[in-house]
Amino acid sequence: MKYVCLSIFCSWLGVTTAQTSWNDFTGEERAFFYNISRKTEILKPELFHLFEFTDSIPWINDTLPNYPYVEKQIVQFPEKLILHTDQIPRKSVGLVSDLANMFALWELDKVLHYRMSVDEKDKPLKDKLKVFEQYVMQHIPQTALTTTSSGEYILLKGIYSYFTPSMSITDKLAGVLNSGYSQQDQMLIMNAIYKAHENYVNDRSLVIFQALGGTNVDYKNFISAAGDGSQWSDLKGGYKTPYNHAVPDERGIFYFESFIFSEREERPDGKIIETKPEIRVKDICVRELRTHNQNSRVIHYHVHGFHEERQTTIAIQKGGSSYILYGKNEHRLLSPDSTYGKGTTYWRLLWELENVYIKDLNEKLYGKRGYDYWIAVYEDKIKDTELRIKKTEFKLDQLRVQEAPKKMKKKKIKKKNLGFSDQDGQGHPTGALTKHDKKVNVEQNRLVHLNTQWENEKLTLAKLIKEMEEAYFLLIKYQALYDKMQKNLGYIFMSYEQDGDIYTFADGATFNYATQDFTFPCVNREEVFHVYHIAFGEKVLSTKLEETMVHMNLAYVNDDDRYTMLKQVTDAQGYALLTDNDSIQIMEIFNAIIEKDLKVELVAQGGGIMDESHGVYYRDSTLSPVPFEKDKFKNSGLTVFRADKGSNIKLTVTCWGEQMISDKFEPYRASFSKFKTKYPDLNEVDFHTGIKAKQGALDFITLLKTLVPAYKKDIADQAKILKALNAAKIKLVNFKGGQIKAAVPAMVKAS
């Protein structure tokens, strides 16, 4: 088989209508982002508030914002919608990739659906169609290509009919069946088209991701689909907006992978039967990925299509350990919790296969009253019957050689008996059966019965032997299926503990339910792991396998870059006024308390003598404090206020100091002497920054409490936030990155 290898020399930034910043998006495109982020359950709490509509929003009956009006205004006046792109880098890469991915799906849907359009408004889609064609040509067989007079490769015209996004893959496979291509090429053509879907969406979504403010360059998108690919009208999920309702369901673009299936089966008679090869769609999609050696590796999941009575199942396997994520009947969100209501789960099918099908065959093959038992029973029966037949034949032979009885005197037929048969007893006169005749008749009847019984027993024995042989092969088949299903799930299942939205596995891997992010922590080396996307039917042997579509995003993440709030204030600045960025981040803190009922954890950290490398602050243990000199004191200390949202809201205040001891340290000399005795590794700067951090944390809580009425008008919401903030206390201060926890005195107020 010959293939054409083409390199795509196409930078998305070079496409005429490509977007490189928020200002490049049209009104309709901005309204699409606004609509999707508002209606998607995992995007709304994290991203929707970053879209700011600068005009007033009318209300419907004073109860609900009139969002359709807002979106119409955005379409007409794009400048009315602002995206705070500077806040995007601190957000989950996966959530931002969801926005970019849905935009890319929408765009590709239009490109393929309107590929034959001659309307002037669809002209910009033609350039993108050419890009898609190049993706297709990367993997398509040469038999589907032709060359122009200039020597350029182009697709044969018939290939374009398989671009239609509204057709299911099984419809496309049926269409290509009689196209004249070999079966191998038919499979390669379908895979090339669907792989082009994924490549287009991946590369295009990266451009959109960066235009929205995303900064993570190690970014990979997968649009994975599993199942038989027949149709998905009964699936839940999918996204319909006023802007994509005219194009087909975007789930038709998800990547179904085809393969040629042929089953070889050895029959009990020794013959090997091979079924006719046919093209099928994979029901298990496996992707091999790698962790990162310097950062955490995050795999984000977003289910676009699921059957409400088939549990969505994703298995992540690394180093022999398995982490499984499950769906629910009522929504698309995944979690390690396998609880499921009405319907079928992969575990139930596995249990059914083991405890019904395999157990039944094992009982028949190896049980006390299995095939061996009944075969032995019928072999004994046959022997016993054969012996009884021989005895009967011998007895019958003896009777036949005995002296014949005397001739009976024939009666003269009477005229009145004419026309009657002998059986009526009124025809020809016969004599009564003798005792000898009766014995012969009995033995003859017995012999007929025994021979019939013997034949039936031999038939039953043959049937049992055949069934046993077939059962052996069926057991092998079921056991192979069981092993395959077990391999898909894995063998060692990691236990986990749940704390709010955070699931923490025994080896440190985590799953965030709110963001649908699964994270492998950094271990300073690359490791291979596999993701199994599993589809299945109603029964374990069902041939109808309901589809499931999942968007997966793979990215590496520096955990320090992901936060809810971050503010740095130098000692020279003092507590600066809050900026717009601070307002957005503080609002997120308050919303998390209200919506998630999260508690507030307050942490103070004395950083000590500060040094910095690539934007990261750390304690310089090589330096020792020097006495205060007014002319040389720089007042370059730094306080970092940080909020992180997980199983609770962790508010951390860290203070850093310079090498020179502050003149404000004098009131704490006596306390430091006692402190130094207990913690000899800590110095004056450590101690003083610890005192400042404790006071800074208390001031931070006080500031947040004063801001509550300005941010939340609802009295109940205010009370809930204040209750959480009032419960936040500080007992000990962290030093040396948390290695030491110690009590420090309160800050002395300046007189």
mmCIF file of N, CA and C in Angstrom, residues 533-644:
data_model
loop_
_atom_site.group_PDB
_atom_site.id
_atom_site.type_symbol
_atom_site.label_atom_id
_atom_site.label_comp_id
_atom_site.label_asym_id
_atom_site.label_seq_id
_atom_site.Cartn_x
_atom_site.Cartn_y
_atom_site.Cartn_z
ATOM 1 N N HIS A 533 -11.333 4.774 26.644
ATOM 2 C CA HIS A 533 -12.682 5.320 26.481
ATOM 3 C C HIS A 533 -13.581 4.161 26.068
ATOM 4 N N ILE A 534 -14.519 3.777 26.944
ATOM 5 C CA ILE A 534 -15.238 2.514 26.819
ATOM 6 C C ILE A 534 -16.706 2.749 26.461
ATOM 7 N N ALA A 535 -17.173 2.007 25.447
ATOM 8 C CA ALA A 535 -18.597 2.004 25.094
ATOM 9 C C ALA A 535 -19.107 0.567 25.154
ATOM 10 N N PHE A 536 -20.395 0.387 25.434
ATOM 11 C CA PHE A 536 -20.957 -0.960 25.551
ATOM 12 C C PHE A 536 -22.456 -0.906 25.328
ATOM 13 N N GLY A 537 -23.063 -2.089 25.193
ATOM 14 C CA GLY A 537 -24.489 -2.187 24.928
ATOM 15 C C GLY A 537 -25.291 -2.531 26.171
ATOM 16 N N GLU A 538 -26.551 -2.862 25.950
ATOM 17 C CA GLU A 538 -27.442 -3.159 27.078
ATOM 18 C C GLU A 538 -27.081 -4.473 27.750
ATOM 19 N N LYS A 539 -26.678 -5.465 26.932
ATOM 20 C CA LYS A 539 -26.303 -6.770 27.445
ATOM 21 C C LYS A 539 -24.846 -7.039 27.118
ATOM 22 N N VAL A 540 -24.281 -8.018 27.823
ATOM 23 C CA VAL A 540 -22.853 -8.276 27.659
ATOM 24 C C VAL A 540 -22.517 -8.747 26.250
ATOM 25 N N LEU A 541 -23.450 -9.421 25.569
ATOM 26 C CA LEU A 541 -23.188 -9.919 24.221
ATOM 27 C C LEU A 541 -23.928 -9.108 23.159
ATOM 28 N N SER A 542 -24.392 -7.914 23.533
ATOM 29 C CA SER A 542 -25.116 -7.082 22.575
ATOM 30 C C SER A 542 -24.202 -6.660 21.429
ATOM 31 N N THR A 543 -24.768 -6.631 20.228
ATOM 32 C CA THR A 543 -24.029 -6.117 19.081
ATOM 33 C C THR A 543 -24.311 -4.639 18.865
ATOM 34 N N LYS A 544 -25.417 -4.142 19.430
ATOM 35 C CA LYS A 544 -25.727 -2.710 19.373
ATOM 36 C C LYS A 544 -25.051 -2.039 20.555
ATOM 37 N N LEU A 545 -24.054 -1.208 20.256
ATOM 38 C CA LEU A 545 -23.254 -0.568 21.289
ATOM 39 C C LEU A 545 -23.505 0.934 21.250
ATOM 40 N N GLU A 546 -24.156 1.459 22.285
ATOM 41 C CA GLU A 546 -24.499 2.879 22.308
ATOM 42 C C GLU A 546 -23.231 3.743 22.355
ATOM 43 N N GLU A 547 -23.260 4.838 21.589
ATOM 44 C CA GLU A 547 -22.087 5.684 21.465
ATOM 45 C C GLU A 547 -21.910 6.585 22.686
ATOM 46 N N THR A 548 -20.681 7.023 22.842
ATOM 47 C CA THR A 548 -20.358 8.042 23.826
ATOM 48 C C THR A 548 -19.261 8.918 23.245
ATOM 49 N N MET A 549 -19.386 10.238 23.402
ATOM 50 C CA MET A 549 -18.433 11.198 22.853
ATOM 51 C C MET A 549 -17.846 12.026 23.990
ATOM 52 N N VAL A 550 -16.526 12.114 24.017
ATOM 53 C CA VAL A 550 -15.849 12.822 25.098
ATOM 54 C C VAL A 550 -14.742 13.704 24.525
ATOM 55 N N HIS A 551 -14.750 14.965 24.944
ATOM 56 C CA HIS A 551 -13.628 15.857 24.637
ATOM 57 C C HIS A 551 -12.596 15.703 25.756
ATOM 58 N N MET A 552 -11.352 15.422 25.370
ATOM 59 C CA MET A 552 -10.262 15.305 26.337
ATOM 60 C C MET A 552 -9.203 16.348 26.008
ATOM 61 N N ASN A 553 -8.689 17.001 27.028
ATOM 62 C CA ASN A 553 -7.606 17.958 26.841
ATOM 63 C C ASN A 553 -6.437 17.563 27.721
ATOM 64 N N LEU A 554 -5.270 17.496 27.119
ATOM 65 C CA LEU A 554 -4.053 17.117 27.834
ATOM 66 C C LEU A 554 -3.149 18.339 27.925
ATOM 67 N N ALA A 555 -2.732 18.689 29.123
ATOM 68 C CA ALA A 555 -1.865 19.859 29.303
ATOM 69 C C ALA A 555 -0.993 19.651 30.526
ATOM 70 N N TYR A 556 0.138 20.325 30.546
ATOM 71 C CA TYR A 556 0.921 20.324 31.780
ATOM 72 C C TYR A 556 0.638 21.624 32.513
ATOM 73 N N VAL A 557 0.710 21.563 33.825
ATOM 74 C CA VAL A 557 0.311 22.710 34.643
ATOM 75 C C VAL A 557 1.294 22.881 35.788
ATOM 76 N N ASN A 558 1.753 24.100 35.949
ATOM 77 C CA ASN A 558 2.484 24.469 37.155
ATOM 78 C C ASN A 558 1.445 24.864 38.193
ATOM 79 N N ASP A 559 1.362 24.113 39.267
ATOM 80 C CA ASP A 559 0.296 24.330 40.250
ATOM 81 C C ASP A 559 0.291 25.750 40.804
ATOM 82 N N ASP A 560 1.466 26.392 40.843
ATOM 83 C CA ASP A 560 1.528 27.755 41.364
ATOM 84 C C ASP A 560 0.824 28.752 40.446
ATOM 85 N N ASP A 561 0.626 28.380 39.182
ATOM 86 C CA ASP A 561 -0.017 29.284 38.220
ATOM 87 C C ASP A 561 -1.539 29.207 38.262
ATOM 88 N N ARG A 562 -2.085 28.290 39.047
ATOM 89 C CA ARG A 562 -3.539 28.124 39.131
ATOM 90 C C ARG A 562 -3.995 28.578 40.519
ATOM 91 N N TYR A 563 -4.787 29.624 40.555
ATOM 92 C CA TYR A 563 -5.225 30.175 41.833
ATOM 93 C C TYR A 563 -6.553 30.889 41.638
ATOM 94 N N THR A 564 -7.192 31.182 42.753
ATOM 95 C CA THR A 564 -8.423 31.966 42.714
ATOM 96 C C THR A 564 -8.120 33.449 42.870
ATOM 97 N N MET A 565 -7.144 33.754 43.708
ATOM 98 C CA MET A 565 -6.741 35.146 43.885
ATOM 99 C C MET A 565 -5.250 35.212 44.163
ATOM 100 N N LEU A 566 -4.604 36.255 43.623
ATOM 101 C CA LEU A 566 -3.181 36.474 43.888
ATOM 102 C C LEU A 566 -2.918 37.971 43.853
ATOM 103 N N LYS A 567 -2.349 38.475 44.941
ATOM 104 C CA LYS A 567 -2.001 39.901 45.007
ATOM 105 C C LYS A 567 -0.694 40.046 45.766
ATOM 106 N N GLN A 568 0.207 40.809 45.189
ATOM 107 C CA GLN A 568 1.510 41.044 45.807
ATOM 108 C C GLN A 568 1.634 42.525 46.159
ATOM 109 N N VAL A 569 2.061 42.784 47.383
ATOM 110 C CA VAL A 569 2.192 44.165 47.861
ATOM 111 C C VAL A 569 3.556 44.314 48.518
ATOM 112 N N THR A 570 4.338 45.290 48.076
ATOM 113 C CA THR A 570 5.645 45.534 48.695
ATOM 114 C C THR A 570 5.463 46.341 49.974
ATOM 115 N N ASP A 571 6.449 46.246 50.848
ATOM 116 C CA ASP A 571 6.383 47.014 52.095
ATOM 117 C C ASP A 571 6.360 48.509 51.810
ATOM 118 N N ALA A 572 7.019 48.898 50.732
ATOM 119 C CA ALA A 572 7.057 50.323 50.385
ATOM 120 C C ALA A 572 5.690 50.816 49.943
ATOM 121 N N GLN A 573 4.912 49.939 49.287
ATOM 122 C CA GLN A 573 3.580 50.329 48.801
ATOM 123 C C GLN A 573 2.558 50.408 49.918
ATOM 124 N N GLY A 574 2.685 49.505 50.869
ATOM 125 C CA GLY A 574 1.619 49.364 51.842
ATOM 126 C C GLY A 574 0.444 48.661 51.192
ATOM 127 N N TYR A 575 -0.685 48.637 51.828
ATOM 128 C CA TYR A 575 -1.853 47.978 51.253
ATOM 129 C C TYR A 575 -2.452 48.873 50.178
ATOM 130 N N ALA A 576 -2.216 48.506 48.912
ATOM 131 C CA ALA A 576 -2.705 49.304 47.793
ATOM 132 C C ALA A 576 -4.202 49.110 47.624
ATOM 133 N N LEU A 577 -4.813 50.040 46.917
ATOM 134 C CA LEU A 577 -6.238 49.929 46.636
ATOM 135 C C LEU A 577 -6.507 48.721 45.751
ATOM 136 N N LEU A 578 -7.690 48.170 45.868
ATOM 137 C CA LEU A 578 -8.055 47.015 45.060
ATOM 138 C C LEU A 578 -8.231 47.420 43.603
ATOM 139 N N THR A 579 -7.788 46.535 42.708
ATOM 140 C CA THR A 579 -7.949 46.767 41.275
ATOM 141 C C THR A 579 -9.145 45.974 40.763
ATOM 142 N N ASP A 580 -9.452 46.119 39.453
ATOM 143 C CA ASP A 580 -10.535 45.338 38.848
ATOM 144 C C ASP A 580 -10.251 43.847 38.957
ATOM 145 N N ASN A 581 -8.985 43.484 38.764
ATOM 146 C CA ASN A 581 -8.623 42.071 38.875
ATOM 147 C C ASN A 581 -8.910 41.543 40.266
ATOM 148 N N ASP A 582 -8.571 42.340 41.281
ATOM 149 C CA ASP A 582 -8.844 41.923 42.657
ATOM 150 C C ASP A 582 -10.343 41.749 42.868
ATOM 151 N N SER A 583 -11.146 42.634 42.282
ATOM 152 C CA SER A 583 -12.595 42.568 42.455
ATOM 153 C C SER A 583 -13.155 41.271 41.882
ATOM 154 N N ILE A 584 -12.685 40.884 40.689
ATOM 155 C CA ILE A 584 -13.149 39.640 40.073
ATOM 156 C C ILE A 584 -12.774 38.450 40.945
ATOM 157 N N GLN A 585 -11.567 38.469 41.452
ATOM 158 C CA GLN A 585 -11.080 37.332 42.235
ATOM 159 C C GLN A 585 -11.757 37.253 43.596
ATOM 160 N N ILE A 586 -11.998 38.396 44.214
ATOM 161 C CA ILE A 586 -12.717 38.398 45.491
ATOM 162 C C ILE A 586 -14.148 37.900 45.297
ATOM 163 N N MET A 587 -14.757 38.294 44.175
ATOM 164 C CA MET A 587 -16.109 37.809 43.874
ATOM 165 C C MET A 587 -16.117 36.288 43.757
ATOM 166 N N GLU A 588 -15.080 35.707 43.171
ATOM 167 C CA GLU A 588 -14.997 34.252 43.051
ATOM 168 C C GLU A 588 -14.909 33.594 44.431
ATOM 169 N N ILE A 589 -14.189 34.231 45.360
ATOM 170 C CA ILE A 589 -14.104 33.703 46.729
ATOM 171 C C ILE A 589 -15.499 33.686 47.363
ATOM 172 N N PHE A 590 -16.201 34.800 47.256
ATOM 173 C CA PHE A 590 -17.536 34.896 47.853
ATOM 174 C C PHE A 590 -18.501 33.911 47.203
ATOM 175 N N ASN A 591 -18.443 33.777 45.875
ATOM 176 C CA ASN A 591 -19.343 32.845 45.177
ATOM 177 C C ASN A 591 -19.084 31.405 45.592
ATOM 178 N N ALA A 592 -17.819 31.064 45.791
ATOM 179 C CA ALA A 592 -17.492 29.694 46.197
ATOM 180 C C ALA A 592 -18.060 29.380 47.578
ATOM 181 N N ILE A 593 -18.017 30.362 48.469
ATOM 182 C CA ILE A 593 -18.583 30.168 49.811
ATOM 183 C C ILE A 593 -20.090 29.952 49.721
ATOM 184 N N ILE A 594 -20.745 30.728 48.870
ATOM 185 C CA ILE A 594 -22.206 30.645 48.761
ATOM 186 C C ILE A 594 -22.637 29.378 48.030
ATOM 187 N N GLU A 595 -22.059 29.131 46.851
ATOM 188 C CA GLU A 595 -22.536 28.055 45.978
ATOM 189 C C GLU A 595 -22.030 26.677 46.401
ATOM 190 N N LYS A 596 -20.809 26.613 46.878
ATOM 191 C CA LYS A 596 -20.211 25.322 47.229
ATOM 192 C C LYS A 596 -20.212 25.051 48.732
ATOM 193 N N ASP A 597 -20.619 26.068 49.507
ATOM 194 C CA ASP A 597 -20.640 25.932 50.966
ATOM 195 C C ASP A 597 -19.250 25.564 51.500
ATOM 196 N N LEU A 598 -18.237 26.215 50.953
ATOM 197 C CA LEU A 598 -16.861 25.913 51.345
ATOM 198 C C LEU A 598 -16.468 26.673 52.607
ATOM 199 N N LYS A 599 -15.648 26.033 53.410
ATOM 200 C CA LYS A 599 -15.093 26.683 54.589
ATOM 201 C C LYS A 599 -13.832 27.456 54.197
ATOM 202 N N VAL A 600 -13.428 28.374 55.069
ATOM 203 C CA VAL A 600 -12.242 29.189 54.812
ATOM 204 C C VAL A 600 -11.127 28.750 55.751
ATOM 205 N N GLU A 601 -9.998 28.409 55.162
ATOM 206 C CA GLU A 601 -8.801 28.053 55.935
ATOM 207 C C GLU A 601 -7.802 29.195 55.810
ATOM 208 N N LEU A 602 -7.330 29.704 56.937
ATOM 209 C CA LEU A 602 -6.420 30.850 56.950
ATOM 210 C C LEU A 602 -5.016 30.379 57.318
ATOM 211 N N VAL A 603 -4.048 30.711 56.472
ATOM 212 C CA VAL A 603 -2.668 30.275 56.676
ATOM 213 C C VAL A 603 -1.748 31.486 56.607
ATOM 214 N N ALA A 604 -0.843 31.611 57.594
ATOM 215 C CA ALA A 604 0.176 32.667 57.592
ATOM 216 C C ALA A 604 1.546 32.005 57.491
ATOM 217 N N GLN A 605 2.409 32.567 56.650
ATOM 218 C CA GLN A 605 3.737 31.986 56.440
ATOM 219 C C GLN A 605 4.811 33.065 56.527
ATOM 220 N N GLY A 606 5.788 32.821 57.380
ATOM 221 C CA GLY A 606 6.956 33.686 57.452
ATOM 222 C C GLY A 606 7.999 33.190 56.467
ATOM 223 N N GLY A 607 8.243 33.980 55.436
ATOM 224 C CA GLY A 607 9.129 33.521 54.374
ATOM 225 C C GLY A 607 10.597 33.663 54.694
ATOM 226 N N GLY A 608 10.956 34.628 55.530
ATOM 227 C CA GLY A 608 12.365 34.852 55.843
ATOM 228 C C GLY A 608 13.039 35.741 54.809
ATOM 229 N N ILE A 609 14.355 35.592 54.670
ATOM 230 C CA ILE A 609 15.122 36.411 53.721
ATOM 231 C C ILE A 609 14.776 35.963 52.304
ATOM 232 N N MET A 610 14.305 36.903 51.498
ATOM 233 C CA MET A 610 13.740 36.572 50.186
ATOM 234 C C MET A 610 14.800 36.562 49.094
ATOM 235 N N ASP A 611 14.649 35.579 48.209
ATOM 236 C CA ASP A 611 15.362 35.584 46.940
ATOM 237 C C ASP A 611 14.363 35.150 45.871
ATOM 238 N N GLU A 612 14.705 35.370 44.623
ATOM 239 C CA GLU A 612 13.757 35.112 43.545
ATOM 240 C C GLU A 612 14.459 34.489 42.347
ATOM 241 N N SER A 613 13.751 33.526 41.697
ATOM 242 C CA SER A 613 14.270 32.886 40.490
ATOM 243 C C SER A 613 13.102 32.584 39.563
ATOM 244 N N HIS A 614 13.125 33.200 38.383
ATOM 245 C CA HIS A 614 12.072 33.001 37.381
ATOM 246 C C HIS A 614 10.681 33.274 37.946
ATOM 247 N N GLY A 615 10.591 34.320 38.750
ATOM 248 C CA GLY A 615 9.299 34.708 39.287
ATOM 249 C C GLY A 615 8.864 33.925 40.512
ATOM 250 N N VAL A 616 9.701 33.024 40.999
ATOM 251 C CA VAL A 616 9.371 32.214 42.175
ATOM 252 C C VAL A 616 10.205 32.702 43.357
ATOM 253 N N TYR A 617 9.533 33.018 44.483
ATOM 254 C CA TYR A 617 10.219 33.480 45.681
ATOM 255 C C TYR A 617 10.561 32.296 46.577
ATOM 256 N N TYR A 618 11.719 32.374 47.216
ATOM 257 C CA TYR A 618 12.135 31.306 48.119
ATOM 258 C C TYR A 618 13.024 31.878 49.216
ATOM 259 N N ARG A 619 13.167 31.133 50.288
ATOM 260 C CA ARG A 619 13.989 31.547 51.431
ATOM 261 C C ARG A 619 15.456 31.268 51.128
ATOM 262 N N ASP A 620 16.272 32.298 51.208
ATOM 263 C CA ASP A 620 17.713 32.151 50.962
ATOM 264 C C ASP A 620 18.393 31.770 52.274
ATOM 265 N N SER A 621 18.658 30.484 52.401
ATOM 266 C CA SER A 621 19.248 29.987 53.655
ATOM 267 C C SER A 621 20.743 30.254 53.744
ATOM 268 N N THR A 622 21.332 30.746 52.643
ATOM 269 C CA THR A 622 22.790 31.012 52.659
ATOM 270 C C THR A 622 23.108 32.362 53.292
ATOM 271 N N LEU A 623 22.107 33.223 53.467
ATOM 272 C CA LEU A 623 22.331 34.556 54.010
ATOM 273 C C LEU A 623 21.920 34.612 55.477
ATOM 274 N N SER A 624 22.627 35.425 56.222
ATOM 275 C CA SER A 624 22.302 35.665 57.628
ATOM 276 C C SER A 624 21.871 37.113 57.791
ATOM 277 N N PRO A 625 20.987 37.402 58.740
ATOM 278 C CA PRO A 625 20.527 38.778 58.944
ATOM 279 C C PRO A 625 21.673 39.704 59.351
ATOM 280 N N VAL A 626 21.568 40.950 58.938
ATOM 281 C CA VAL A 626 22.557 41.968 59.333
ATOM 282 C C VAL A 626 21.824 43.057 60.095
ATOM 283 N N PRO A 627 22.525 43.745 61.008
ATOM 284 C CA PRO A 627 21.874 44.784 61.810
ATOM 285 C C PRO A 627 21.324 45.913 60.939
ATOM 286 N N PHE A 628 20.362 46.636 61.493
ATOM 287 C CA PHE A 628 19.698 47.718 60.765
ATOM 288 C C PHE A 628 20.621 48.914 60.599
ATOM 289 N N GLU A 629 20.676 49.444 59.382
ATOM 290 C CA GLU A 629 21.357 50.698 59.082
ATOM 291 C C GLU A 629 20.405 51.539 58.239
ATOM 292 N N LYS A 630 20.019 52.667 58.766
ATOM 293 C CA LYS A 630 18.971 53.468 58.138
ATOM 294 C C LYS A 630 19.274 53.822 56.689
ATOM 295 N N ASP A 631 20.540 54.179 56.406
ATOM 296 C CA ASP A 631 20.889 54.613 55.051
ATOM 297 C C ASP A 631 20.897 53.461 54.059
ATOM 298 N N LYS A 632 21.048 52.233 54.555
ATOM 299 C CA LYS A 632 21.142 51.075 53.658
ATOM 300 C C LYS A 632 19.851 50.245 53.610
ATOM 301 N N PHE A 633 18.906 50.542 54.469
ATOM 302 C CA PHE A 633 17.668 49.765 54.508
ATOM 303 C C PHE A 633 16.805 50.095 53.288
ATOM 304 N N LYS A 634 16.421 49.071 52.516
ATOM 305 C CA LYS A 634 15.697 49.284 51.257
ATOM 306 C C LYS A 634 14.179 49.201 51.414
ATOM 307 N N ASN A 635 13.742 48.648 52.509
ATOM 308 C CA ASN A 635 12.296 48.444 52.713
ATOM 309 C C ASN A 635 11.680 47.672 51.538
ATOM 310 N N SER A 636 12.378 46.591 51.126
ATOM 311 C CA SER A 636 11.984 45.830 49.928
ATOM 312 C C SER A 636 11.236 44.540 50.261
ATOM 313 N N GLY A 637 10.707 44.481 51.470
ATOM 314 C CA GLY A 637 9.930 43.297 51.834
ATOM 315 C C GLY A 637 8.684 43.169 50.958
ATOM 316 N N LEU A 638 8.112 41.982 50.973
ATOM 317 C CA LEU A 638 6.984 41.689 50.083
ATOM 318 C C LEU A 638 5.962 40.832 50.817
ATOM 319 N N THR A 639 4.683 41.149 50.620
ATOM 320 C CA THR A 639 3.605 40.328 51.159
ATOM 321 C C THR A 639 2.780 39.788 49.991
ATOM 322 N N VAL A 640 2.538 38.477 49.988
ATOM 323 C CA VAL A 640 1.781 37.816 48.928
ATOM 324 C C VAL A 640 0.470 37.299 49.515
ATOM 325 N N PHE A 641 -0.636 37.790 48.972
ATOM 326 C CA PHE A 641 -1.963 37.321 49.363
ATOM 327 C C PHE A 641 -2.438 36.345 48.281
ATOM 328 N N ARG A 642 -2.807 35.149 48.690
ATOM 329 C CA ARG A 642 -3.197 34.130 47.706
ATOM 330 C C ARG A 642 -4.417 33.357 48.217
ATOM 331 N N ALA A 643 -5.332 33.061 47.291
ATOM 332 C CA ALA A 643 -6.497 32.231 47.613
ATOM 333 C C ALA A 643 -6.554 31.074 46.626
ATOM 334 N N ASP A 644 -6.728 29.866 47.140
ATOM 335 C CA ASP A 644 -6.848 28.665 46.313
ATOM 336 C C ASP A 644 -8.140 27.948 46.677
#
